[in-house]
Amino acid sequence: MNDAKEELRGYYTGDITTKVHNLYLTVPIQATYQLSNRWNVQAGPYISFAVKKEFYGEAYNGYLRHEEPTGNKIVVDNADYDFSESVRSIDVGMSLGAHYAIDRRFFALAQLDYGFNNIMKTGFESISFGLHNIFMNVGIGYKLK
């Protein structure tokens, strides 16, 4: 491929490197259930708003079959792509977590968040499968009072 920017549709075979740097502001709504004096679990939905969206990379050492799997073969030595504008601004999902009281002040926590919607906007076809946000938080906390 040359340095000119052009849009091609087809089936790519080769190497791909992708960098994703998305930053979200998340608003959780959680219910807590106390299992014992030491254990409690939390669950509930969340909504996240994208503050920064970066999804870019390069395709190299491969080829593209234009339009269909048996279409014209186009050799791809190195081609950059940037799908940042195709990342959704809102993510909605579910959180599930647990706290363990180590003593009166210290506690350990773990939480898993899963985004229900595809992070790419509706109509995005460059990736043939859905991408979902999955986050895991693990930490130690201290109660002030």
mmCIF file of C-alpha atoms in Angstrom:
data_model
loop_
_atom_site.group_PDB
_atom_site.id
_atom_site.type_symbol
_atom_site.label_atom_id
_atom_site.label_comp_id
_atom_site.label_asym_id
_atom_site.label_seq_id
_atom_site.Cartn_x
_atom_site.Cartn_y
_atom_site.Cartn_z
ATOM 1 C CA MET A 1 0.000 0.000 0.000
ATOM 2 C CA ASN A 2 1.162 3.543 -0.561
ATOM 3 C CA ASP A 3 1.171 6.500 1.837
ATOM 4 C CA ALA A 4 -2.066 7.943 0.430
ATOM 5 C CA LYS A 5 -5.080 7.525 2.713
ATOM 6 C CA GLU A 6 -7.722 5.302 1.191
ATOM 7 C CA GLU A 7 -10.593 3.285 2.571
ATOM 8 C CA LEU A 8 -10.830 -0.362 1.611
ATOM 9 C CA ARG A 9 -13.371 -3.003 2.556
ATOM 10 C CA GLY A 10 -12.519 -6.653 2.634
ATOM 11 C CA TYR A 11 -11.105 -9.600 4.536
ATOM 12 C CA TYR A 12 -7.667 -9.073 6.091
ATOM 13 C CA THR A 13 -5.154 -11.816 6.874
ATOM 14 C CA GLY A 14 -1.896 -10.845 8.592
ATOM 15 C CA ASP A 15 -0.499 -9.159 11.679
ATOM 16 C CA ILE A 16 -2.277 -6.406 13.614
ATOM 17 C CA THR A 17 -1.165 -4.287 16.551
ATOM 18 C CA THR A 18 -3.896 -2.358 18.377
ATOM 19 C CA LYS A 19 -3.577 0.255 21.130
ATOM 20 C CA VAL A 20 -6.659 1.114 23.196
ATOM 21 C CA HIS A 21 -6.545 3.936 25.753
ATOM 22 C CA ASN A 22 -10.060 4.799 26.914
ATOM 23 C CA LEU A 23 -10.783 6.760 30.085
ATOM 24 C CA TYR A 24 -14.252 6.696 31.657
ATOM 25 C CA LEU A 25 -16.055 8.545 34.437
ATOM 26 C CA THR A 26 -18.284 5.895 36.054
ATOM 27 C CA VAL A 27 -21.437 6.343 38.134
ATOM 28 C CA PRO A 28 -22.329 3.100 39.971
ATOM 29 C CA ILE A 29 -25.618 2.267 41.705
ATOM 30 C CA GLN A 30 -24.984 -0.617 44.089
ATOM 31 C CA ALA A 31 -26.879 -2.578 46.689
ATOM 32 C CA THR A 32 -24.894 -4.144 49.523
ATOM 33 C CA TYR A 33 -25.767 -7.309 51.407
ATOM 34 C CA GLN A 34 -23.911 -8.171 54.621
ATOM 35 C CA LEU A 35 -23.187 -11.904 54.731
ATOM 36 C CA SER A 36 -21.441 -11.825 58.121
ATOM 37 C CA ASN A 37 -19.511 -9.448 60.383
ATOM 38 C CA ARG A 38 -16.556 -9.689 58.012
ATOM 39 C CA TRP A 39 -18.084 -10.263 54.554
ATOM 40 C CA ASN A 40 -20.408 -8.224 52.390
ATOM 41 C CA VAL A 41 -21.199 -8.323 48.685
ATOM 42 C CA GLN A 42 -22.273 -5.542 46.338
ATOM 43 C CA ALA A 43 -24.021 -5.665 42.985
ATOM 44 C CA GLY A 44 -25.678 -3.181 40.704
ATOM 45 C CA PRO A 45 -25.644 -1.371 37.386
ATOM 46 C CA TYR A 46 -23.281 1.377 36.312
ATOM 47 C CA ILE A 47 -23.108 3.973 33.574
ATOM 48 C CA SER A 48 -19.769 5.260 32.303
ATOM 49 C CA PHE A 49 -19.049 8.354 30.235
ATOM 50 C CA ALA A 50 -15.971 8.338 27.993
ATOM 51 C CA VAL A 51 -13.624 11.214 28.819
ATOM 52 C CA LYS A 52 -10.862 10.044 26.446
ATOM 53 C CA LYS A 53 -11.207 7.662 23.485
ATOM 54 C CA GLU A 54 -8.202 6.185 21.647
ATOM 55 C CA PHE A 55 -8.401 3.048 19.485
ATOM 56 C CA TYR A 56 -5.674 2.855 16.834
ATOM 57 C CA GLY A 57 -2.958 0.628 15.446
ATOM 58 C CA GLU A 58 -1.380 -0.855 12.365
ATOM 59 C CA ALA A 59 -1.846 -3.790 10.022
ATOM 60 C CA TYR A 60 1.314 -5.302 8.528
ATOM 61 C CA ASN A 61 2.814 -8.393 6.868
ATOM 62 C CA GLY A 62 -0.507 -9.393 5.361
ATOM 63 C CA TYR A 63 -3.024 -9.043 2.597
ATOM 64 C CA LEU A 64 -6.602 -7.916 2.066
ATOM 65 C CA ARG A 65 -9.135 -9.735 -0.080
ATOM 66 C CA HIS A 66 -11.167 -6.882 -1.572
ATOM 67 C CA GLU A 67 -14.947 -7.014 -0.901
ATOM 68 C CA GLU A 68 -15.205 -10.821 -0.504
ATOM 69 C CA PRO A 69 -13.065 -13.753 0.760
ATOM 70 C CA THR A 70 -11.992 -14.652 -2.802
ATOM 71 C CA GLY A 71 -11.682 -11.076 -4.087
ATOM 72 C CA ASN A 72 -8.580 -9.401 -5.486
ATOM 73 C CA LYS A 73 -5.570 -9.837 -3.209
ATOM 74 C CA ILE A 74 -4.001 -6.557 -2.053
ATOM 75 C CA VAL A 75 -0.652 -6.887 -0.233
ATOM 76 C CA VAL A 76 -0.419 -4.858 2.996
ATOM 77 C CA ASP A 77 3.175 -4.111 4.038
ATOM 78 C CA ASN A 78 2.154 -1.550 6.664
ATOM 79 C CA ALA A 79 -1.081 0.429 7.085
ATOM 80 C CA ASP A 80 -2.172 2.562 10.053
ATOM 81 C CA TYR A 81 -5.753 2.768 11.268
ATOM 82 C CA ASP A 82 -7.555 4.943 13.808
ATOM 83 C CA PHE A 83 -11.031 3.924 14.988
ATOM 84 C CA SER A 84 -11.116 6.376 17.927
ATOM 85 C CA GLU A 85 -14.121 8.246 16.515
ATOM 86 C CA SER A 86 -16.062 4.956 16.390
ATOM 87 C CA VAL A 87 -15.811 4.320 20.162
ATOM 88 C CA ARG A 88 -19.112 4.899 22.006
ATOM 89 C CA SER A 89 -19.276 7.764 24.490
ATOM 90 C CA ILE A 90 -21.430 5.797 26.970
ATOM 91 C CA ASP A 91 -20.954 2.328 28.462
ATOM 92 C CA VAL A 92 -23.629 0.606 30.556
ATOM 93 C CA GLY A 93 -22.976 -2.526 32.569
ATOM 94 C CA MET A 94 -23.117 -4.445 35.829
ATOM 95 C CA SER A 95 -20.791 -4.535 38.836
ATOM 96 C CA LEU A 96 -20.316 -7.389 41.277
ATOM 97 C CA GLY A 97 -17.965 -7.155 44.224
ATOM 98 C CA ALA A 98 -17.109 -8.165 47.778
ATOM 99 C CA HIS A 99 -15.490 -6.625 50.868
ATOM 100 C CA TYR A 100 -13.742 -8.533 53.623
ATOM 101 C CA ALA A 101 -13.107 -6.822 56.983
ATOM 102 C CA ILE A 102 -9.544 -7.648 58.007
ATOM 103 C CA ASP A 103 -10.009 -5.852 61.345
ATOM 104 C CA ARG A 104 -11.984 -2.811 62.635
ATOM 105 C CA ARG A 105 -10.283 -0.380 60.223
ATOM 106 C CA PHE A 106 -8.767 -2.323 57.303
ATOM 107 C CA PHE A 107 -10.649 -4.207 54.610
ATOM 108 C CA ALA A 108 -9.874 -5.987 51.335
ATOM 109 C CA LEU A 109 -12.061 -5.574 48.285
ATOM 110 C CA ALA A 110 -12.525 -7.037 44.818
ATOM 111 C CA GLN A 111 -14.955 -5.913 42.133
ATOM 112 C CA LEU A 112 -15.669 -7.004 38.553
ATOM 113 C CA ASP A 113 -17.454 -4.719 36.071
ATOM 114 C CA TYR A 114 -18.821 -5.958 32.728
ATOM 115 C CA GLY A 115 -20.108 -3.639 29.996
ATOM 116 C CA PHE A 116 -23.269 -4.841 28.274
ATOM 117 C CA ASN A 117 -22.964 -2.817 25.083
ATOM 118 C CA ASN A 118 -20.307 -3.068 22.375
ATOM 119 C CA ILE A 119 -17.740 -0.286 22.896
ATOM 120 C CA MET A 120 -17.934 0.501 19.165
ATOM 121 C CA LYS A 121 -20.831 2.509 17.742
ATOM 122 C CA THR A 122 -23.721 0.841 15.924
ATOM 123 C CA GLY A 123 -22.846 0.265 12.281
ATOM 124 C CA PHE A 124 -19.098 -0.171 12.900
ATOM 125 C CA GLU A 125 -18.056 -3.128 10.720
ATOM 126 C CA SER A 126 -14.246 -3.144 10.737
ATOM 127 C CA ILE A 127 -14.232 -5.656 13.608
ATOM 128 C CA SER A 128 -16.684 -8.510 13.116
ATOM 129 C CA PHE A 129 -17.250 -9.272 16.819
ATOM 130 C CA GLY A 130 -18.380 -7.227 19.814
ATOM 131 C CA LEU A 131 -15.876 -5.616 22.181
ATOM 132 C CA HIS A 132 -16.995 -5.104 25.784
ATOM 133 C CA ASN A 133 -15.386 -3.297 28.697
ATOM 134 C CA ILE A 134 -14.334 -5.650 31.500
ATOM 135 C CA PHE A 135 -12.688 -4.175 34.603
ATOM 136 C CA MET A 136 -11.391 -5.785 37.786
ATOM 137 C CA ASN A 137 -10.531 -3.761 40.875
ATOM 138 C CA VAL A 138 -8.635 -5.273 43.791
ATOM 139 C CA GLY A 139 -7.519 -3.268 46.787
ATOM 140 C CA ILE A 140 -7.069 -2.657 50.475
ATOM 141 C CA GLY A 141 -9.002 0.098 52.234
ATOM 142 C CA TYR A 142 -8.978 1.935 55.531
ATOM 143 C CA LYS A 143 -12.130 3.128 57.343
ATOM 144 C CA LEU A 144 -11.735 6.630 58.776
ATOM 145 C CA LYS A 145 -14.477 6.223 61.347
#
